[in-house]
Coordinates of C-alpha atoms in Angstrom, one line a residue:
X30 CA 0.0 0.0 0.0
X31 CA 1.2 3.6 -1.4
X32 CA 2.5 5.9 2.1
X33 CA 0.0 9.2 2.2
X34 CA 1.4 11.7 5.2
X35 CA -1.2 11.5 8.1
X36 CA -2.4 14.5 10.2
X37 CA -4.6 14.9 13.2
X38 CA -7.5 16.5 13.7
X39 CA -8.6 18.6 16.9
X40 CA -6.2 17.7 20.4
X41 CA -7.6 14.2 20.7
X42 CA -5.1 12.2 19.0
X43 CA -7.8 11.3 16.1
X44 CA -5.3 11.2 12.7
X45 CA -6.6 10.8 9.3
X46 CA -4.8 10.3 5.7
X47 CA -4.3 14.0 4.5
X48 CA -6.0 12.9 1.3
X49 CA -9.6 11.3 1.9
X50 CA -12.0 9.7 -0.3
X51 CA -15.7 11.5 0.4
X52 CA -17.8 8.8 -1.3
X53 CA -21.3 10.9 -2.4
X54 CA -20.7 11.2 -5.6
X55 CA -20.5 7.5 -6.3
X56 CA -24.4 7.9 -4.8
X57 CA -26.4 10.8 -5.1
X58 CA -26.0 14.1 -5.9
X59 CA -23.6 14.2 -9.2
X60 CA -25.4 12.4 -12.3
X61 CA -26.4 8.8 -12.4
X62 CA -24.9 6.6 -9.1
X63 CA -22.1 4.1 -10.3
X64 CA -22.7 0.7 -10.0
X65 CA -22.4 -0.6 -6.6
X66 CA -19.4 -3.0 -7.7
X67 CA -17.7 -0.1 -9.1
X68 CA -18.1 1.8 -6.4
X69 CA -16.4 -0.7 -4.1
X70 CA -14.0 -1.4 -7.0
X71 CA -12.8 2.6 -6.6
X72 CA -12.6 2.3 -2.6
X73 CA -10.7 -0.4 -2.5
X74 CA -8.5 1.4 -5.0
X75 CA -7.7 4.0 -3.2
X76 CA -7.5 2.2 -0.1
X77 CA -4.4 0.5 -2.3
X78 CA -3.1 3.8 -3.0
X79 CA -2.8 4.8 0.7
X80 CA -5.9 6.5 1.1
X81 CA -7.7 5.6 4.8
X82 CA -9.7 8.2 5.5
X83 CA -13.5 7.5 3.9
X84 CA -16.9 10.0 4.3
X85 CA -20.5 9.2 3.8
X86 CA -23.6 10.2 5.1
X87 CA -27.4 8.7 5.9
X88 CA -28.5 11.6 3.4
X89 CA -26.2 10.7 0.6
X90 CA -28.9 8.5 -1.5
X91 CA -30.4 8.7 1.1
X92 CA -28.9 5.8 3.1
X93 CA -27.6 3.8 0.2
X94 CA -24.2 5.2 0.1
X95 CA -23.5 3.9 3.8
X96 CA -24.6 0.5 2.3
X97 CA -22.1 0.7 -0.4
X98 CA -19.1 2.3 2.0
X99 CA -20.2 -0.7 4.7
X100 CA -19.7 -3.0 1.9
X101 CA -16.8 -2.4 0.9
X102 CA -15.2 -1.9 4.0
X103 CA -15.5 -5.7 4.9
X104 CA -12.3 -6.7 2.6
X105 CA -10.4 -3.9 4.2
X106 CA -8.6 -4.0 7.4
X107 CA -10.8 -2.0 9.7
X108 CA -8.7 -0.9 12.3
X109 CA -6.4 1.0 9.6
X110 CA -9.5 3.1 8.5
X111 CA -10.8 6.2 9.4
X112 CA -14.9 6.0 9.0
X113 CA -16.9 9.3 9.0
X114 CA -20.2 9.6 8.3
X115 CA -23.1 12.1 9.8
X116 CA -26.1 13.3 11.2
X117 CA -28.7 16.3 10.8
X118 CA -30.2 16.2 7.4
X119 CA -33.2 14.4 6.8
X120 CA -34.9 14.1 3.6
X121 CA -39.1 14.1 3.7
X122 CA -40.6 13.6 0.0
X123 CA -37.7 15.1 -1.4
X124 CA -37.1 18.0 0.9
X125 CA -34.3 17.9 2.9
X126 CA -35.2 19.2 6.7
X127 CA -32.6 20.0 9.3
X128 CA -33.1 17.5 12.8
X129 CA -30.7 17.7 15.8
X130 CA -33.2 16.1 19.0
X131 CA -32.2 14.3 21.4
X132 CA -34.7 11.3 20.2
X133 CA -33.5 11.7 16.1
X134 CA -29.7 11.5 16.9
X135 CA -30.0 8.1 18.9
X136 CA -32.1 6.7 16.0
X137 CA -29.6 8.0 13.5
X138 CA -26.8 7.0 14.6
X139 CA -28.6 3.4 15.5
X140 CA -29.2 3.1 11.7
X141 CA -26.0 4.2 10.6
X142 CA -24.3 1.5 12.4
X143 CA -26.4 -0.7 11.1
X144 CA -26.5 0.3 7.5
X145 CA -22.3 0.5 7.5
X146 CA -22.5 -2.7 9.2
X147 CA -19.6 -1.7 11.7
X148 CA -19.1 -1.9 15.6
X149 CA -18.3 1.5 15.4
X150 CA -17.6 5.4 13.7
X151 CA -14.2 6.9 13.6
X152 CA -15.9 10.3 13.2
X153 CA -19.4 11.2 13.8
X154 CA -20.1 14.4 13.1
X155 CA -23.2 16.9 12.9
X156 CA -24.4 17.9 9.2
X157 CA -26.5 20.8 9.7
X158 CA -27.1 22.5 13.1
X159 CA -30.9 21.9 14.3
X160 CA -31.2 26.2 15.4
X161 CA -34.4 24.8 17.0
X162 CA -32.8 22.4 19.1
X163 CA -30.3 23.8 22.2
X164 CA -26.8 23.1 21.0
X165 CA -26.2 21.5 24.3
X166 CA -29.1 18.7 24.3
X167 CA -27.3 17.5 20.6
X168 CA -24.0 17.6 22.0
X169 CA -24.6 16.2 25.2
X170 CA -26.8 13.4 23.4
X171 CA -24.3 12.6 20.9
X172 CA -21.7 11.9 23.7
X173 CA -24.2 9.6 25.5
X174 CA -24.5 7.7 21.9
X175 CA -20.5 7.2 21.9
X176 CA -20.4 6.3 25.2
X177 CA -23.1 3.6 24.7
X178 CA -23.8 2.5 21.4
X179 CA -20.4 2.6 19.9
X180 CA -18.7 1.8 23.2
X181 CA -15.4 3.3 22.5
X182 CA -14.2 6.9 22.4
X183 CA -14.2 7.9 19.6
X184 CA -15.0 11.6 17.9
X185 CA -17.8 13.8 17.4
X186 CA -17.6 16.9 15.1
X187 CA -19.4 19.5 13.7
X188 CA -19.6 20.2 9.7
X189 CA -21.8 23.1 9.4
X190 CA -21.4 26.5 8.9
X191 CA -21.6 28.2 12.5
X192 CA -19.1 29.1 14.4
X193 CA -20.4 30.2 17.7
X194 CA -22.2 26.6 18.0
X195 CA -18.5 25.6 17.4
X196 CA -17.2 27.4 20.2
X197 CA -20.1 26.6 22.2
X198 CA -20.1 23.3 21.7
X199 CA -16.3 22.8 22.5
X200 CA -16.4 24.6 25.8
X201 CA -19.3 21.8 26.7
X202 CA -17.8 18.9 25.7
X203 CA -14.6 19.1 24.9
X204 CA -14.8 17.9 21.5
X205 CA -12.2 19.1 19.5
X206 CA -12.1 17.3 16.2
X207 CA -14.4 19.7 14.5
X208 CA -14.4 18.6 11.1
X209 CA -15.4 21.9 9.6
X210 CA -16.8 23.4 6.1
X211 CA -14.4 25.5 4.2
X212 CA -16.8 28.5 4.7
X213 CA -16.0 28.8 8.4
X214 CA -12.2 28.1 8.2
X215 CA -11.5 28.7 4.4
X216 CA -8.0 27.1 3.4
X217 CA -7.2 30.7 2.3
X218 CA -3.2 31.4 1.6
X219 CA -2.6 34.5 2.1
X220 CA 0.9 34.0 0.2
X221 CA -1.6 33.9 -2.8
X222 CA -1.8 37.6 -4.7
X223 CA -5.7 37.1 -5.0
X224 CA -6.2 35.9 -2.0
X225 CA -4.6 38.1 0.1
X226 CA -6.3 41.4 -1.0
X227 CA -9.7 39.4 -1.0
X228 CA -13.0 40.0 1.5
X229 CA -13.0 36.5 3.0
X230 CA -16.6 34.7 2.9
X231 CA -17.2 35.6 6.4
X232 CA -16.4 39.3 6.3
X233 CA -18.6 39.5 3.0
X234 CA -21.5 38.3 5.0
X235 CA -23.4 36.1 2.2
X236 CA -27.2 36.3 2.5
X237 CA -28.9 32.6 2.2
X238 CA -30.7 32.3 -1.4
X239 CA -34.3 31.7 0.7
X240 CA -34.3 34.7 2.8
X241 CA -37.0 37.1 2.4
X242 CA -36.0 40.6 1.6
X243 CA -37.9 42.3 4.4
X244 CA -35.1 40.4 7.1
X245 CA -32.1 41.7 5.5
X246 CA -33.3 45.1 3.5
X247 CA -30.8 47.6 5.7
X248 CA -27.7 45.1 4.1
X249 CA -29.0 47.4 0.7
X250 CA -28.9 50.6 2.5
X251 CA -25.2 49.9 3.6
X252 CA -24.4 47.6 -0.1
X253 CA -25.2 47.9 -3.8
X254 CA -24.5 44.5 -3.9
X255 CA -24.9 41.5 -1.6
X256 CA -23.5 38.2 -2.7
X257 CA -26.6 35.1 -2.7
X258 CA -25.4 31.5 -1.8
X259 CA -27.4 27.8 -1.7
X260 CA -27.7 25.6 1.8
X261 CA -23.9 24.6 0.6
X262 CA -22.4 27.9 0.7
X263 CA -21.9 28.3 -2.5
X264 CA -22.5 31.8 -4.7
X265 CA -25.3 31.3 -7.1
X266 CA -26.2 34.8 -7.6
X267 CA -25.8 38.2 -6.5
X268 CA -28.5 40.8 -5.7
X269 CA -28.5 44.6 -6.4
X270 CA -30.0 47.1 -4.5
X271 CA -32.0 48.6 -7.5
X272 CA -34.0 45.3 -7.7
X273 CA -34.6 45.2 -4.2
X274 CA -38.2 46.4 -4.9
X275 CA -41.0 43.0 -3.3
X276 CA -40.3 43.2 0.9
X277 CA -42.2 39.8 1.4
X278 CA -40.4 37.9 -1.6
X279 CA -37.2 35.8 -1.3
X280 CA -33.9 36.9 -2.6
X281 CA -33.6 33.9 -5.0
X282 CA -36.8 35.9 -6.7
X283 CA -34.3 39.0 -7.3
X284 CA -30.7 37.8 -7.8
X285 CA -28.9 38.3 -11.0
X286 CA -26.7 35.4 -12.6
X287 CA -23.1 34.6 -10.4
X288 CA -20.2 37.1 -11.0
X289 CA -17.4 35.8 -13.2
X290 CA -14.9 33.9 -10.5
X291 CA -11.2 33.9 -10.5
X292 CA -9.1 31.1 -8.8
X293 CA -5.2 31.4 -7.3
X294 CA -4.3 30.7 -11.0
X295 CA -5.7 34.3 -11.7
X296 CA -3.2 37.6 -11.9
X297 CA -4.4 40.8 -9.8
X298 CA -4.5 42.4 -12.9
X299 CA -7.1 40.2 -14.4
X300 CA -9.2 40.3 -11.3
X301 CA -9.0 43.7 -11.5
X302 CA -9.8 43.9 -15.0
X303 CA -13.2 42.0 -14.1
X304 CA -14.6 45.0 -12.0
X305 CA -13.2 47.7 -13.7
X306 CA -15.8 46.2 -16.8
X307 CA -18.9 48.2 -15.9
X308 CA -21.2 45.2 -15.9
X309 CA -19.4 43.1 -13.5
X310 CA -19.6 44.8 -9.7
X311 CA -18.2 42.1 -8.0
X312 CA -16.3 39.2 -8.6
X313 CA -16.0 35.1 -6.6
X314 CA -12.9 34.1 -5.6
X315 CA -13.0 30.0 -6.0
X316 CA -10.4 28.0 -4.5
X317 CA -10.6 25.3 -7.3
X318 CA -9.0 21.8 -6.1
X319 CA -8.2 21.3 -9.8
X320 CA -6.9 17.8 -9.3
X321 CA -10.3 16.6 -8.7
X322 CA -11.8 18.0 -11.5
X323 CA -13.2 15.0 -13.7
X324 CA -13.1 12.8 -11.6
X325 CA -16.9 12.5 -11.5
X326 CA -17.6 15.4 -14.6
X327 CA -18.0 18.0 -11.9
X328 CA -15.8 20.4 -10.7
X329 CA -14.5 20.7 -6.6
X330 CA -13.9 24.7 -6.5
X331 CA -15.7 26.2 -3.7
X332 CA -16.2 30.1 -2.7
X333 CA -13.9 31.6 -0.7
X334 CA -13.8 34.8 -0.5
X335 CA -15.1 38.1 -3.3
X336 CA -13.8 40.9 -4.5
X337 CA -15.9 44.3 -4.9
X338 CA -14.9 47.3 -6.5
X339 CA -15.4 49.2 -3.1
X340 CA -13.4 46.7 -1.5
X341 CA -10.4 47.1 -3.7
X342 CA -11.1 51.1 -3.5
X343 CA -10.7 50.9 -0.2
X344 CA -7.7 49.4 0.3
X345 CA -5.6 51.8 -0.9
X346 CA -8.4 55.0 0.1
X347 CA -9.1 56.0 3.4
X348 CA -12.3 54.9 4.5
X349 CA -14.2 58.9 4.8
X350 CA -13.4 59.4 1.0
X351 CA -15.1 56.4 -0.2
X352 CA -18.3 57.6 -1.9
X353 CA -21.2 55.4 -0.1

């Protein structure tokens, strides 16, 4: 088996390959699912190539791509993987709904055990955050499911997009493997040209595609433009404040088409070039992870960051001249 450099997540000791396999696409989400033989076939491969660190979820299919991991994890030596999966999105007729009780994770994690056909999870970690659920009846009923049901310690994380439940949720339980999505910790370089001058995701402030205008209209008083993402965090359109003209209807209803993006790859001076065209006023910054591309006909970049033409203004103008 091919060496891949190992490196730990969180203070616990848990240590994953640095290259993992996340196995959704073989299941839902990205064109037609591959056979389930191939499937196995391409785990096994990597698994050959070094690669030990494997995610799924009960939504990916739903449920079937924990079948097909499960199955292909009995010809592999089990204690030399690394086995993620999660909990917190739950699909009804279609619809995905967010779930984080004390009742639903118990059940969830029941199924998942069963469905992986395993004595236990390396890393079991939340999907989405249930906001109508206490942060500390999840957490504290997610440890009482390790300590019972999988009978060893092992790691619970937290994958969505909120960092004061992360915080919160560490100074509870001490969990510190927090598997997180790029758009709370963006692998940013800020040796990168692009990157460096950019407003991260977080500063920016991205307003949720489904929001209804009359929650966030003072955002247009402040901004002539407000960058639109999906449930993943990714920018699918941007709204302007002169078609900010329906209070009660969603922001989806109003957004024009995504600004052009520019990757690392990209020069300042074509970035630049983007805004200073009088169409564009604001450009994505995608951190593309180009050696994935193809792999499944679909490509891996994911927004990090924008660039606005009164951002780049005001880096090299003192705030009180800017003309707001």
């Amino acid at each position: 088996m091919a060496s891949i450099p190992r490196i730990k997540l969180g203070t616990q000791g848990f240590e994953v390959t640095k290259l993992g396999l996340g196995c959704m696409g073989l299941s839902a989400f990205y064109g037609t699912p591959v056979a389930e033989e191939d499937g196995i076939s391409l785990i096994h491969h990597a698994f050959n190539r070094g690669i030990t660190f494997f995610d799924t979820a009960d939504m990916y299919g739903p449920f079937t791509n924990e079948v097909l991991v499960g199955k292909a994890l009995k010809s592999l030596p089990r204690e030399k993987v690394q086995l993620a999966t999660k909990f917190g999105n739950v699909a009804i007729e279609g619809v995905f709904h967010v779930k984080g009780s004390a009742e639903y994770v118990r059940k969830a994690c029941e199924d998942s055990l069963k469905r992986l056909d395993v004595e236990y999870i390396d890393l079991y970690y939340q999907h989405r955050v249930d906001t109508t659920v206490p942060i500390e009846e999840t957490v504290a009923l997610a440890k009482q499911v390790l300590d019972k049901l999988i009978g060893l310690k092992k790691n619970k994380s937290l994958s969505d997009r909120a960092f004061l439940a992360v915080v919160r949720l560490q100074t509870i339980s001490g969990f510190t493997d927090n598997h997180l999505s790029p758009y709370i910790l963006e692998r940013v370089s800020f040796e990168d040209p692009v990157e460096k001058i950019m407003l991260p995701y977080l500063e920016a402030n991205p307003l949720p595609a489904s929001l209804q205008l009359c929650k966030v209209v003072m955002r247009f008083f402040r901004e002539n433009a407000v960058p639109v993402t999906d449930q993943w965090g990714h920018c699918i359109g941007v709204v302007y404040r002169e078609d900010c003209n329906e209070l009660n209807a969603q922001l989806s209803s109003m957004m024009r088409s995504p600004p052009p993006f520019v990757t690392s790859c990209t020069s300042i001076g074509r970035a630049i070039a983007f805004l200073l065209e009088q169409k564009y006023k604001m450009i994505v910054v995608v951190k593309s992870e180009s050696n994935y591309d193809g792999a499944f006909g679909y490509s891996m970049g994911r927004t990090v960051g924008f660039l606005t033409s009164q951002h780049l203004f005001s880096l090299v103008c003192p705030a009180s001249h800017i003309n707001r």
